XYZ file of C-alpha atoms in Angstrom:
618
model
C 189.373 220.505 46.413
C 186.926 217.608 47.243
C 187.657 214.394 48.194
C 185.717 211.215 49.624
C 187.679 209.515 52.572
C 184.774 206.559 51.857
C 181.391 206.100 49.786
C 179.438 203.233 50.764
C 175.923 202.255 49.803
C 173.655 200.896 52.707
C 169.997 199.546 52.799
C 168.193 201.741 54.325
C 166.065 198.975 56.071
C 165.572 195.382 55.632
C 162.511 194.780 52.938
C 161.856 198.100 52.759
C 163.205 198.199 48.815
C 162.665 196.850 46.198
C 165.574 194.732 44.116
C 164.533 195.860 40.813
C 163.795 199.329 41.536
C 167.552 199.738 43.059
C 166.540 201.844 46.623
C 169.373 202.240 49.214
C 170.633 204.627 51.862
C 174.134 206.170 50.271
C 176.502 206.878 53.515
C 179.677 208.627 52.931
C 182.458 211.011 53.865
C 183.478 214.496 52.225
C 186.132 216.456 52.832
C 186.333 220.069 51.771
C 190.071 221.561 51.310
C 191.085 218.678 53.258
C 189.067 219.410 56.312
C 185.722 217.484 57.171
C 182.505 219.390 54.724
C 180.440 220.889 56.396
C 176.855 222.188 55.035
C 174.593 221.438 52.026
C 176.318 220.037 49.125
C 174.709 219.072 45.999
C 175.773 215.215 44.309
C 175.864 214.057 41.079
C 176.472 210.447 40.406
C 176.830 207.458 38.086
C 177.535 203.706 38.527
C 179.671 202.072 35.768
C 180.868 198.263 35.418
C 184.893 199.180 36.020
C 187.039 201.589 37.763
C 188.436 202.784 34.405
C 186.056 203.021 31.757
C 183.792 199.953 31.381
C 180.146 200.149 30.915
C 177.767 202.349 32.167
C 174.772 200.603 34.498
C 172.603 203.481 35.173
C 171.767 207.345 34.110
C 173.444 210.288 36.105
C 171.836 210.850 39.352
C 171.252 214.110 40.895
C 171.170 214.433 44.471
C 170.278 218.110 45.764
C 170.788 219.919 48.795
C 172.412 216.785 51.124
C 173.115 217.502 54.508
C 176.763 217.231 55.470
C 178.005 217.324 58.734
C 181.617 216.482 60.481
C 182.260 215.380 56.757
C 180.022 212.427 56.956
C 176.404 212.231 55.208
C 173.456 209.809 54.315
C 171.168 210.440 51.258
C 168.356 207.894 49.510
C 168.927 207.156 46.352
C 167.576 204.786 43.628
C 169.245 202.967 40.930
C 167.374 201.810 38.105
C 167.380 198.311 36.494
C 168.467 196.667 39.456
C 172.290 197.000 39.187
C 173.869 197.744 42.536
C 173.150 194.203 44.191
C 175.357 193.275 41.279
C 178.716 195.782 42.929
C 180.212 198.762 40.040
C 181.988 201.677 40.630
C 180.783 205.320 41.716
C 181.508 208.195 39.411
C 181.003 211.155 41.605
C 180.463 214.763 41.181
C 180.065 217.324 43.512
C 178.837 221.146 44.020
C 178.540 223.243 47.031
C 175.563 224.651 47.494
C 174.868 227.958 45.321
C 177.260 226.970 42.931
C 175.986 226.533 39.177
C 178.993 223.644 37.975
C 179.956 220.503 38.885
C 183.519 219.290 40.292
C 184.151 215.434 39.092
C 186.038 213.561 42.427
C 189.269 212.173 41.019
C 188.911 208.415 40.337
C 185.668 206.204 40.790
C 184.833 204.460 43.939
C 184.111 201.245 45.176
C 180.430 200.297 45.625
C 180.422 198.209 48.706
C 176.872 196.073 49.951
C 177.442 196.074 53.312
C 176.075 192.800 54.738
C 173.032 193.903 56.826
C 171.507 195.374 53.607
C 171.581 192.853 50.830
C 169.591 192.179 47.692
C 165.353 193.335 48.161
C 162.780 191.055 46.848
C 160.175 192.415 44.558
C 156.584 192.306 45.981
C 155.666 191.502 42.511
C 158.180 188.412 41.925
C 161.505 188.231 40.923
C 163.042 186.190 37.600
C 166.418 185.156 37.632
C 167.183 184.038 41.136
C 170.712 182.142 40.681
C 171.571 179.055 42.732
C 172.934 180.068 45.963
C 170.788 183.256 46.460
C 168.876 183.720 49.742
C 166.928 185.074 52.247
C 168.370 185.756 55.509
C 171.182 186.183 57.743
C 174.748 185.303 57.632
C 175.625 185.712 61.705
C 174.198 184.158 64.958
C 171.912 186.858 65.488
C 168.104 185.782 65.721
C 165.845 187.105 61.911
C 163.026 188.576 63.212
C 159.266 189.156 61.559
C 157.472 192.231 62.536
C 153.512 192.990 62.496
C 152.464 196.027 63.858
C 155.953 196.514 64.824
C 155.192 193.624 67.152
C 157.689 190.225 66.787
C 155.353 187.822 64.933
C 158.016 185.367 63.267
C 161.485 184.818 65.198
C 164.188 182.329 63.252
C 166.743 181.372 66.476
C 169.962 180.380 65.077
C 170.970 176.537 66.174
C 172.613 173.788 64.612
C 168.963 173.493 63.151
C 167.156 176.582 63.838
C 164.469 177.131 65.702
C 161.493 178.605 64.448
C 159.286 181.115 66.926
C 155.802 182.106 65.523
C 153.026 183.880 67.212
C 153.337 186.036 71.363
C 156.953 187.728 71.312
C 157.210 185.670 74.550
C 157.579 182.428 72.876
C 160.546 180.953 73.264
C 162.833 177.600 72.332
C 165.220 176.533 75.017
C 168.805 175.292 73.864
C 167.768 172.693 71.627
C 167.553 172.595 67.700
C 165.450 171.563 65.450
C 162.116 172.593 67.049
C 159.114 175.214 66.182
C 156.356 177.160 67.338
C 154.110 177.936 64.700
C 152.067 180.503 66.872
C 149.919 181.384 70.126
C 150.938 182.214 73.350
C 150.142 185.339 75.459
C 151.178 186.753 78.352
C 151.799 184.976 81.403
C 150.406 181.998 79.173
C 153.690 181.815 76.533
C 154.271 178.337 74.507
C 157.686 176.957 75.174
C 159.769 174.428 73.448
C 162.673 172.985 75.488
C 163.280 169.556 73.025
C 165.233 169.076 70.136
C 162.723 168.474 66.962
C 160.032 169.376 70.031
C 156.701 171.514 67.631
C 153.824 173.314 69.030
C 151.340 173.853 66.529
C 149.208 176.936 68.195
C 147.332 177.543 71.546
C 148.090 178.944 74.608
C 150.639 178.070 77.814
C 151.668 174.894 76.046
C 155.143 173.255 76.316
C 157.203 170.753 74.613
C 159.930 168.926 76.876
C 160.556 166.122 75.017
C 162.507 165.608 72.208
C 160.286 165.075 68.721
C 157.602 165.916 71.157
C 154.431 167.707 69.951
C 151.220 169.879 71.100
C 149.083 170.462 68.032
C 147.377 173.119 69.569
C 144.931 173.494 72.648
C 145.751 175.507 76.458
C 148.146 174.378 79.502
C 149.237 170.995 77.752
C 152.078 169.705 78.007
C 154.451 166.908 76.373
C 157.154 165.629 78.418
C 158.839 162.297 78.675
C 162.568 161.227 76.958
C 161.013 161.408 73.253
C 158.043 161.044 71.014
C 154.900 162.469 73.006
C 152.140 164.159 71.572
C 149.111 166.532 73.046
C 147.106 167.259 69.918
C 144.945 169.558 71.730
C 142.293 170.209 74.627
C 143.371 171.966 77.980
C 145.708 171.073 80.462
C 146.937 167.454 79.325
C 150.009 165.752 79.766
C 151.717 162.956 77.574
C 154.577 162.164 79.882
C 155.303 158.555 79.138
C 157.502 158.383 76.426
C 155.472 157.855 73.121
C 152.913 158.628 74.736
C 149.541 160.414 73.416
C 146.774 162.615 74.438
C 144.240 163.739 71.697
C 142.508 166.352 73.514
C 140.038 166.276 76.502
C 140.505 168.395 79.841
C 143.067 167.090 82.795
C 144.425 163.650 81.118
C 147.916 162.326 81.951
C 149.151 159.335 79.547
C 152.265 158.846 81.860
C 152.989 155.335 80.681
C 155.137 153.898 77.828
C 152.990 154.095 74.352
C 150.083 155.281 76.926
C 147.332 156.791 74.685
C 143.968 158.857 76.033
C 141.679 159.769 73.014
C 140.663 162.637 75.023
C 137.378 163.083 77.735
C 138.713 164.751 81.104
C 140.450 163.548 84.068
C 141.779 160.405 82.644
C 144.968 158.802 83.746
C 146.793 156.251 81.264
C 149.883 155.155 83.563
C 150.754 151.500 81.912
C 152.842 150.651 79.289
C 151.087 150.726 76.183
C 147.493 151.736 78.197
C 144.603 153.106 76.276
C 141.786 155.448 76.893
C 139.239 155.866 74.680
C 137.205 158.887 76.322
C 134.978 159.403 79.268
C 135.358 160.858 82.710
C 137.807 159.625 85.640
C 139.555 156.397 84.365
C 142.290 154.635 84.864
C 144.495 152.434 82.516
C 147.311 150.998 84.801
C 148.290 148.036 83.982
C 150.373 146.776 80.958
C 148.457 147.069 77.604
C 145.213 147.668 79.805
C 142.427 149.602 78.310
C 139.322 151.508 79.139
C 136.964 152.350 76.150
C 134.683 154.923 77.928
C 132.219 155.447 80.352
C 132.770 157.167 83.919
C 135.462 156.438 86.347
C 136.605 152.813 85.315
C 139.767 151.382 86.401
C 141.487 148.761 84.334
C 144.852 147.886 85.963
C 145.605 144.472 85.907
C 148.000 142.964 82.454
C 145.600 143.369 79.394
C 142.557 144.134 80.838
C 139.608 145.577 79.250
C 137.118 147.906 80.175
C 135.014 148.658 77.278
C 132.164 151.134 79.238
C 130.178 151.749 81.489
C 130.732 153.366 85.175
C 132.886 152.622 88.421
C 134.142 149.089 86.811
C 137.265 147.534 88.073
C 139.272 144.961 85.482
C 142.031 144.341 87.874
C 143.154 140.758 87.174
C 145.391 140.102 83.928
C 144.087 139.821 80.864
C 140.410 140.086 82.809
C 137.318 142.175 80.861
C 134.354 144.203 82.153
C 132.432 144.879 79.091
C 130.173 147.667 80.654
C 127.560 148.038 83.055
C 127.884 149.763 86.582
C 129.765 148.452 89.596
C 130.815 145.434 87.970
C 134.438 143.782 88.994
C 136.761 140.856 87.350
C 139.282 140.288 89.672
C 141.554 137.219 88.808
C 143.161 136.054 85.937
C 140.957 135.836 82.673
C 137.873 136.574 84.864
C 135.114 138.384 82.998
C 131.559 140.443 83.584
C 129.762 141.111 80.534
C 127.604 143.710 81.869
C 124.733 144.408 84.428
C 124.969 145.582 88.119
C 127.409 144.659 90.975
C 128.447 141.870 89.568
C 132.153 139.934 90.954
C 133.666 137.446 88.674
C 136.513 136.356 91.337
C 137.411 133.033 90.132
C 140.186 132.048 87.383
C 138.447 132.262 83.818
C 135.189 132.694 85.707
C 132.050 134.848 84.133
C 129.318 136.629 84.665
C 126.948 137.732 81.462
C 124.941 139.953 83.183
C 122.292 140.735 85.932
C 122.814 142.003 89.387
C 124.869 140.979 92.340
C 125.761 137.814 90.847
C 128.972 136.071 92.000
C 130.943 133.628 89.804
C 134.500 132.918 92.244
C 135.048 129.112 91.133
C 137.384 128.590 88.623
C 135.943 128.759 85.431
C 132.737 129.004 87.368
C 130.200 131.540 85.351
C 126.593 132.968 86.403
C 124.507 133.864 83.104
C 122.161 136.893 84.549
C 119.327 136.455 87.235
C 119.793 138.414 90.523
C 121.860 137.422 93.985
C 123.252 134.187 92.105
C 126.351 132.464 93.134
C 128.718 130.210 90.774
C 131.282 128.860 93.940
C 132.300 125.501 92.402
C 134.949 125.193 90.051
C 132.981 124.684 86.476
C 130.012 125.287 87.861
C 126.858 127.506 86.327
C 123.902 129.649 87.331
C 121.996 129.307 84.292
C 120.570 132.483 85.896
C 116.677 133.165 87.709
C 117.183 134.301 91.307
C 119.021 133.580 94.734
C 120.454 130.084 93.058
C 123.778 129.099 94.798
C 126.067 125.940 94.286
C 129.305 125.408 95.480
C 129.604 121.807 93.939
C 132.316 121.383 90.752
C 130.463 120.954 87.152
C 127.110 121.251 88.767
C 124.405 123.321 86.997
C 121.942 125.183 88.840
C 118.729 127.366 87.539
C 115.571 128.695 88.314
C 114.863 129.978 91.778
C 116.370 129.329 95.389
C 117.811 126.374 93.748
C 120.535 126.114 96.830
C 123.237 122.878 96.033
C 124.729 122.743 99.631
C 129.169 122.605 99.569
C 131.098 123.770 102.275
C 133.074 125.280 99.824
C 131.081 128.671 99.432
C 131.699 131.859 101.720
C 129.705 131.152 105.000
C 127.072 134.091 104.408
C 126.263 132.229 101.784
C 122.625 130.299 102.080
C 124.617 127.278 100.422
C 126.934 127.386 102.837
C 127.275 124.089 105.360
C 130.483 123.656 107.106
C 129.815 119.781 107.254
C 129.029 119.203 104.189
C 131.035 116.787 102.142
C 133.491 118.487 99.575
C 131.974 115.686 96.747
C 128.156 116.336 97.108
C 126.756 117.304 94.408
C 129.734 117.285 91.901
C 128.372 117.161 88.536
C 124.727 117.716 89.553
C 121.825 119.435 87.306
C 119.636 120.751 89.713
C 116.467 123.252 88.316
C 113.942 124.616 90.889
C 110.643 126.518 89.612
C 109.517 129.742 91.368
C 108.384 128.100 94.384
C 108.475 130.358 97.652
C 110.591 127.425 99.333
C 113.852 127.278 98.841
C 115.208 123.830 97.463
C 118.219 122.516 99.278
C 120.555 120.032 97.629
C 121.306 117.957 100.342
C 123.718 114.414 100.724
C 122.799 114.156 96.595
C 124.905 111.934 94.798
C 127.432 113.010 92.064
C 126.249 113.743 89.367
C 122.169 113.486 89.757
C 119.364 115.447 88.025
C 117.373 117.251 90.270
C 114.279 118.910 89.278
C 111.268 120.561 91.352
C 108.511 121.265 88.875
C 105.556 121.810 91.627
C 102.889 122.449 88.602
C 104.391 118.942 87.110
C 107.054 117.593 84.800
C 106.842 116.996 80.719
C 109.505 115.351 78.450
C 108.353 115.342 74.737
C 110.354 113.131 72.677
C 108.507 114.776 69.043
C 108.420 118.005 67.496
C 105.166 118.546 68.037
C 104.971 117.829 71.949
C 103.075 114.580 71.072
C 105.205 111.516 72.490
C 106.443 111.601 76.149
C 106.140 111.511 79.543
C 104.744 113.530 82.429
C 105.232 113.526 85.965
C 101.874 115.316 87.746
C 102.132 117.311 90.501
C 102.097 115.639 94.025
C 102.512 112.231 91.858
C 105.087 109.849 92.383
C 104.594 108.174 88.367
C 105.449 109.117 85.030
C 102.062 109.232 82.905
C 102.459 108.404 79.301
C 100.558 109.632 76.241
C 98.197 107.035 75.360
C 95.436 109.206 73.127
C 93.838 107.001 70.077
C 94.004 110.401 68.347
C 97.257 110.353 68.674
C 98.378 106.854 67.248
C 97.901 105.267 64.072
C 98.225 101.676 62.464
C 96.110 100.237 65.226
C 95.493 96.241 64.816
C 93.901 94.123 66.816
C 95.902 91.449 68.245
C 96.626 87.604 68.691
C 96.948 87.642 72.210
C 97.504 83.752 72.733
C 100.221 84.083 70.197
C 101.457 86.919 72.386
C 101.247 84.671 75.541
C 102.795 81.743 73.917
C 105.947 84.063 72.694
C 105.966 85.382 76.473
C 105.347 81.700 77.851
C 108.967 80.671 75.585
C 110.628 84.111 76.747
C 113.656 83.140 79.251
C 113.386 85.924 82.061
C 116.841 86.138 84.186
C 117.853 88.034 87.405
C 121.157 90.283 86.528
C 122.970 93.564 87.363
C 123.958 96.021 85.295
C 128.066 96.102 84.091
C 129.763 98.612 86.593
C 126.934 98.098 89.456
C 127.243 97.479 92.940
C 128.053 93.695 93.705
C 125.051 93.407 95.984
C 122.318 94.911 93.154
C 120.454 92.192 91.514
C 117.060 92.767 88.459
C 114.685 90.625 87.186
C 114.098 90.584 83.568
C 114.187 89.702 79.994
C 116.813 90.480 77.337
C 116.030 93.233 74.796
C 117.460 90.658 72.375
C 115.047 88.129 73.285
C 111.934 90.368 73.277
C 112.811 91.893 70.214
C 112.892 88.722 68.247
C 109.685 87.617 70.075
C 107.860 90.508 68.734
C 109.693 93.020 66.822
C 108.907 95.936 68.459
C 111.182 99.358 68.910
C 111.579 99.045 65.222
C 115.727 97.407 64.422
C 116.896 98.384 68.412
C 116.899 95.216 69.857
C 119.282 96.754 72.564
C 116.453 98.786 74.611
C 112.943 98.096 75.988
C 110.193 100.312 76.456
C 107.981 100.730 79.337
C 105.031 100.843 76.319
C 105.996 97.755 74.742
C 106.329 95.790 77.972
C 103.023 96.939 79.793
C 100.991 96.445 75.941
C 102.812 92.860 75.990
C 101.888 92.019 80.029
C 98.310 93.224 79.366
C 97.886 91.536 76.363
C 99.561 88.101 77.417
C 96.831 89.007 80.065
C 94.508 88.955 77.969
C 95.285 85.913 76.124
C 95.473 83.886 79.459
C 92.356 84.845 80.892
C 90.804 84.166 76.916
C 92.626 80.677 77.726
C 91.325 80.291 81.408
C 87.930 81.098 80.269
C 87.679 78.562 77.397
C 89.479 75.791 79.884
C 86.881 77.075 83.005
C 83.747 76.539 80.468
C 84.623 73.122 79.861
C 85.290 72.364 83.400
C 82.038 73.450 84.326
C 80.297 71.538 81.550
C 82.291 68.563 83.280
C 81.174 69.577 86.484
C 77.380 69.802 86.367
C 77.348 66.347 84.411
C 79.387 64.845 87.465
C 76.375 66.872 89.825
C 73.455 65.601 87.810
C 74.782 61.566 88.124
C 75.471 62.935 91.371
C 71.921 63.584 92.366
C 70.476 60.863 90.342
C 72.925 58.565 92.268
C 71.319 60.553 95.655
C 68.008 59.468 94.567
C 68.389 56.401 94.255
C 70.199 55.825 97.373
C 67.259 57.877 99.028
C 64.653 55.380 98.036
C 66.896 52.347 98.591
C 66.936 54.079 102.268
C 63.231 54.155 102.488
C 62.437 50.541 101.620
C 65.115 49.476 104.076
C 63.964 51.585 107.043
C 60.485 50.142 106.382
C 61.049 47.082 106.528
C 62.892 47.398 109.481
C 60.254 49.159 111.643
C 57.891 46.049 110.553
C 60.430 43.472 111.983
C 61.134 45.552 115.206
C 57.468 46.570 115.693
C 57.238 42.636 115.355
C 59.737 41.499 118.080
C 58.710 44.665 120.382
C 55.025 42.880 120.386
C 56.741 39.609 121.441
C 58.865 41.179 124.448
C 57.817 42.850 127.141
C 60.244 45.945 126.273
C 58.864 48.932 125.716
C 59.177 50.162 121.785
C 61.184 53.576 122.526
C 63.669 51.505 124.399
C 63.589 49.187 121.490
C 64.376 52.197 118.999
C 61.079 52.140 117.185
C 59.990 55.866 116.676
């Protein structure tokens, strides 16, 4: 008599049947006149709905020639229509191996899914999936993908699980949440060790941070407490946390929200720091940043360096907007660009050139070459080897050299006796003279100027009106051209005296002068009614309306002389002709006399014995 101790249907392996079709691996036990079957038996079976009748869920089954040993056996076998996922009952028959008939087991026997097996999905789709179905496992043991019989896919049971794509090496540490969507090799695996931690591909990269991520890339690596990301390159770190590298070779972001686009051997260590690319920088301070360019160093509070190579932004909130060599070292200190250029002073600039120094406060050096800004406020409009140490004075052109004691002693504007005050406010321009010009013991605020090929002020569009100052001269020359005036009259030039003869002329001082200055002069007022000139300003003179008034009053007093001289000398030659008349007569009154003397002495010399020279007679 036959009997089955059990009858269980297995899976033979995971995904290697089909749902619908009904494949499985059918282990049981036989026993044989109540001792374990041994040999070839021959099976005969049939799957209904109940243990006692019920419905039928598939055709007989034959299976032939099964190998039975110590009473237990295995044998494939497929059910049609999909039914045994859904449990039943076994109707067996059995036959030993020759015989012709069948012998039905007593009873019908449990089917029983054991739980590594499960329901197969159909390569071609499945219909009818009911809520609650799934995929998977239902104990801590890892669910594994195989490609080439090599792990490709590995699901690591966790609170969250881990997911483990790509190099069988790959691994998650004891965290949750995190995935590694492929890469790796050996010796180079990919490694998360933070919760929610994702690497998206590449080679040797790790995750230590929780939420961290490398998108992809060789060597990288995201540390820090949470939040960094390494979306590719080789061998970057985003260790600050929130941190960022985008790709690029050998960049750390180490600081809090420190970002480096990418480039290679960049270093983004303060909070908030950025790097935009390029070679060798460094982003150190709080919020500093460094746009590009080759080893630039940005480390003071919110400092920019926007290009350019080996420039420093080290004071807070200072800029170096590119160039090479360039350096703002305080406080709000700037260099646009150029060469070597040191803006050392608070708020003080530099916009470009070479070797140009701006250290006064606020001081600032426009371009030129080997300028230096040293007074607080002060400028290099720019030109060459200009210096000033002086506070809001303005310097230009070249070897324009305002002395201060206030300057670093190499300077050639140094003088260590020179009065802190001299040249405060000053303009001083120098053309391109070989000299040097030296601002020395010059008032406040004075305009200097050496123009050695002259001076010109135009006070018209068209460079018609002004004044010039020649070379060597020690005058300012006018325009005076006829071709260059119109409305010309002749004048009245005794009325022009006469006005000037009534015009009061005082001595005065200007308001605010020294007590001891004294000028001699008329009133704009009083000139202005006198002759109307300046158009309606009757509050200024000009030099050309005073020197045309002096030469014509000139003009009118010599016209006045002349007339007054002409009738003098008519007066005059009258008074010399009665004159000579009068001369006449006196001559012949003179003759008659002296006549008539001689006659009376000749007469009394005659009647004397004295001789006539004695006498007087001639």
């Amino acid at each position: 008599m036959f009997t089955f101790a059990r009858i269980v249907a297995v899976l033979a392996a995971f995904f290697s049947c089909s749902a619908l079709a009904g494949e499985f691996t059918w282990h049981g036990s036989l026993e044989d006149a109540g001792e374990p079957a041994v040999g070839q038996y021959d099976f005969r079976i049939q799957l209904f709905s109940a243990e006692q009748d019920g419905i039928r869920l598939s055709e007989p089954l034959e299976l032939l020639g099964v190998e039975v040993a110590a009473g237990s056996f295995s044998a494939d076998l497929e059910l049609a229509g999909g039914t045994a996922e859904r449990g039943g009952w076994l109707e067996v028959a059995v036959r030993s191996s020759g015989e012709k008939a069948y012998r039905a087991l007593p009873g019908r026997s449990k089917l029983a899914l054991e739980a590594t097996a499960g329901a197969c999905w159909n390569l071609s789709g499945n219909a009818g999936v009911l809520a609650g179905d799934f995929l998977g496992t239902t104990d801590v043991a890892a669910l594994q993908f195989r490609v080439g019989n090599q792990r490709a896919l590995q699901i690591v049971p966790a609170s969250i699980p881990n997911l483990i794509g790509g190099y069988s090496g790959n691994l998650t540490g004891s965290v949750y949440g995190a995935s590694i969507a492929g890469g790796g090799s050996s010796g180079s695996i990919n490694q998360v060790h933070g919760s929610y931690g994702s690497i998206g591909g590449g080679q040797g990269n790790r995750v230590d941070a929780s939420w961290g991520t490398v998108a992809g890339g060789r060597h990288n690596l995201a540390a820090g407490p949470v939040d960094s990301t390494v979306s590719g390159g080789s061998s970057n770190h985003a260790s600050g946390q929130t941190s960022a590298v985008g790709g690029g070779f050998d960049n750390i972001a180490s600081g809090l929200l420190g970002t480096i686009a990418g480039g290679m051997g960049n270093r983004a260590g303060g909070e908030s720091s950025t790097i935009g690319g390029g070679n060798e920088h460094v982003a150190s301070g709080l919020g500093a940043s460094v746009g590009g360019g080759y080893k630039n160093t940005a480390s003071g509070s919110s400092s920019v360096v926007a290009g350019g190579a080996d420039n420093f932004a080290t004071g807070n909130w200072s800029t170096v907007a590119g160039g090479i060599g360039n350096r703002a070292t305080v406080s709000y200190s700037s260099a646009a660009g150029g060469n070597n250029n040191l803006a050392s002073g608070n708020s003080a600039h530099v916009a470009g050139g070479s070797n140009n120094i701006a250290s006064g406060s606020h001081a600032q050096v426009q371009g030129g070459r080997n300028n230096l800004a040293g007074g607080a406020y002060s400028t290099v409009a720019g030109g060459e080897d200009n210096c000033t140490g002086a506070r809001w004075s303005w310097v230009g052109g070249r070897q324009a050299r305002l002395i201060s004691s206030s300057v670093p002693t190499s300077s050639p504007c140094y003088s260590a006796t020179a009065p802190a005050s001299w040249g405060e406010g000053t303009f001083m321009w120098a053309g391109g003279d070989v000299e040097p010009m030296y601002g020395l013991g010059y008032p406040s605020n004075s305009f200097v100027v050496r123009a050695s090929g002259g001076t010109f002020f135009y006070s018209s569009p068209y460079q018609g009106p002004g004044v010039r100052l020649a070379p060597n001269a020690g005058d300012w020359s006018s325009l005076s051209d006829r071709n260059s005036k119109d409305d010309i009259e002749a004048l009245d030039t005794a009325a022009v005296l006469d006005a000037l003869l009534q015009m009061p002329v005082y001595r005065w001082r200007w308001k605010g002068e020294d007590e001891g200055n004294r000028h001699i002069g008329p009133m704009a007022q009083d000139f202005h009614a006198a002759y109307g000139l300046n158009g309606d300003d009757d509050t200024h003179l000009m030099s050309v309306d005073t020197n045309g008034v002096a030469l014509a009053a000139i003009q009118g007093l010599h016209a006045r002389l002349e007339r007054e001289n002409a009738q003098l000398r008519a007066e005059l030659a009258a008074l010399a002709e009665r004159q000579q008349q009068l001369l006449a007569r006196l001559d012949a009154m003179d003759t008659a006399q002296y006549a008539a003397r001689r006659v009376a002495l000749q007469a009394t010399a005659q009647a004397s014995t004295v001789p006539a020279a004695l006498a007087g007679v001639q």
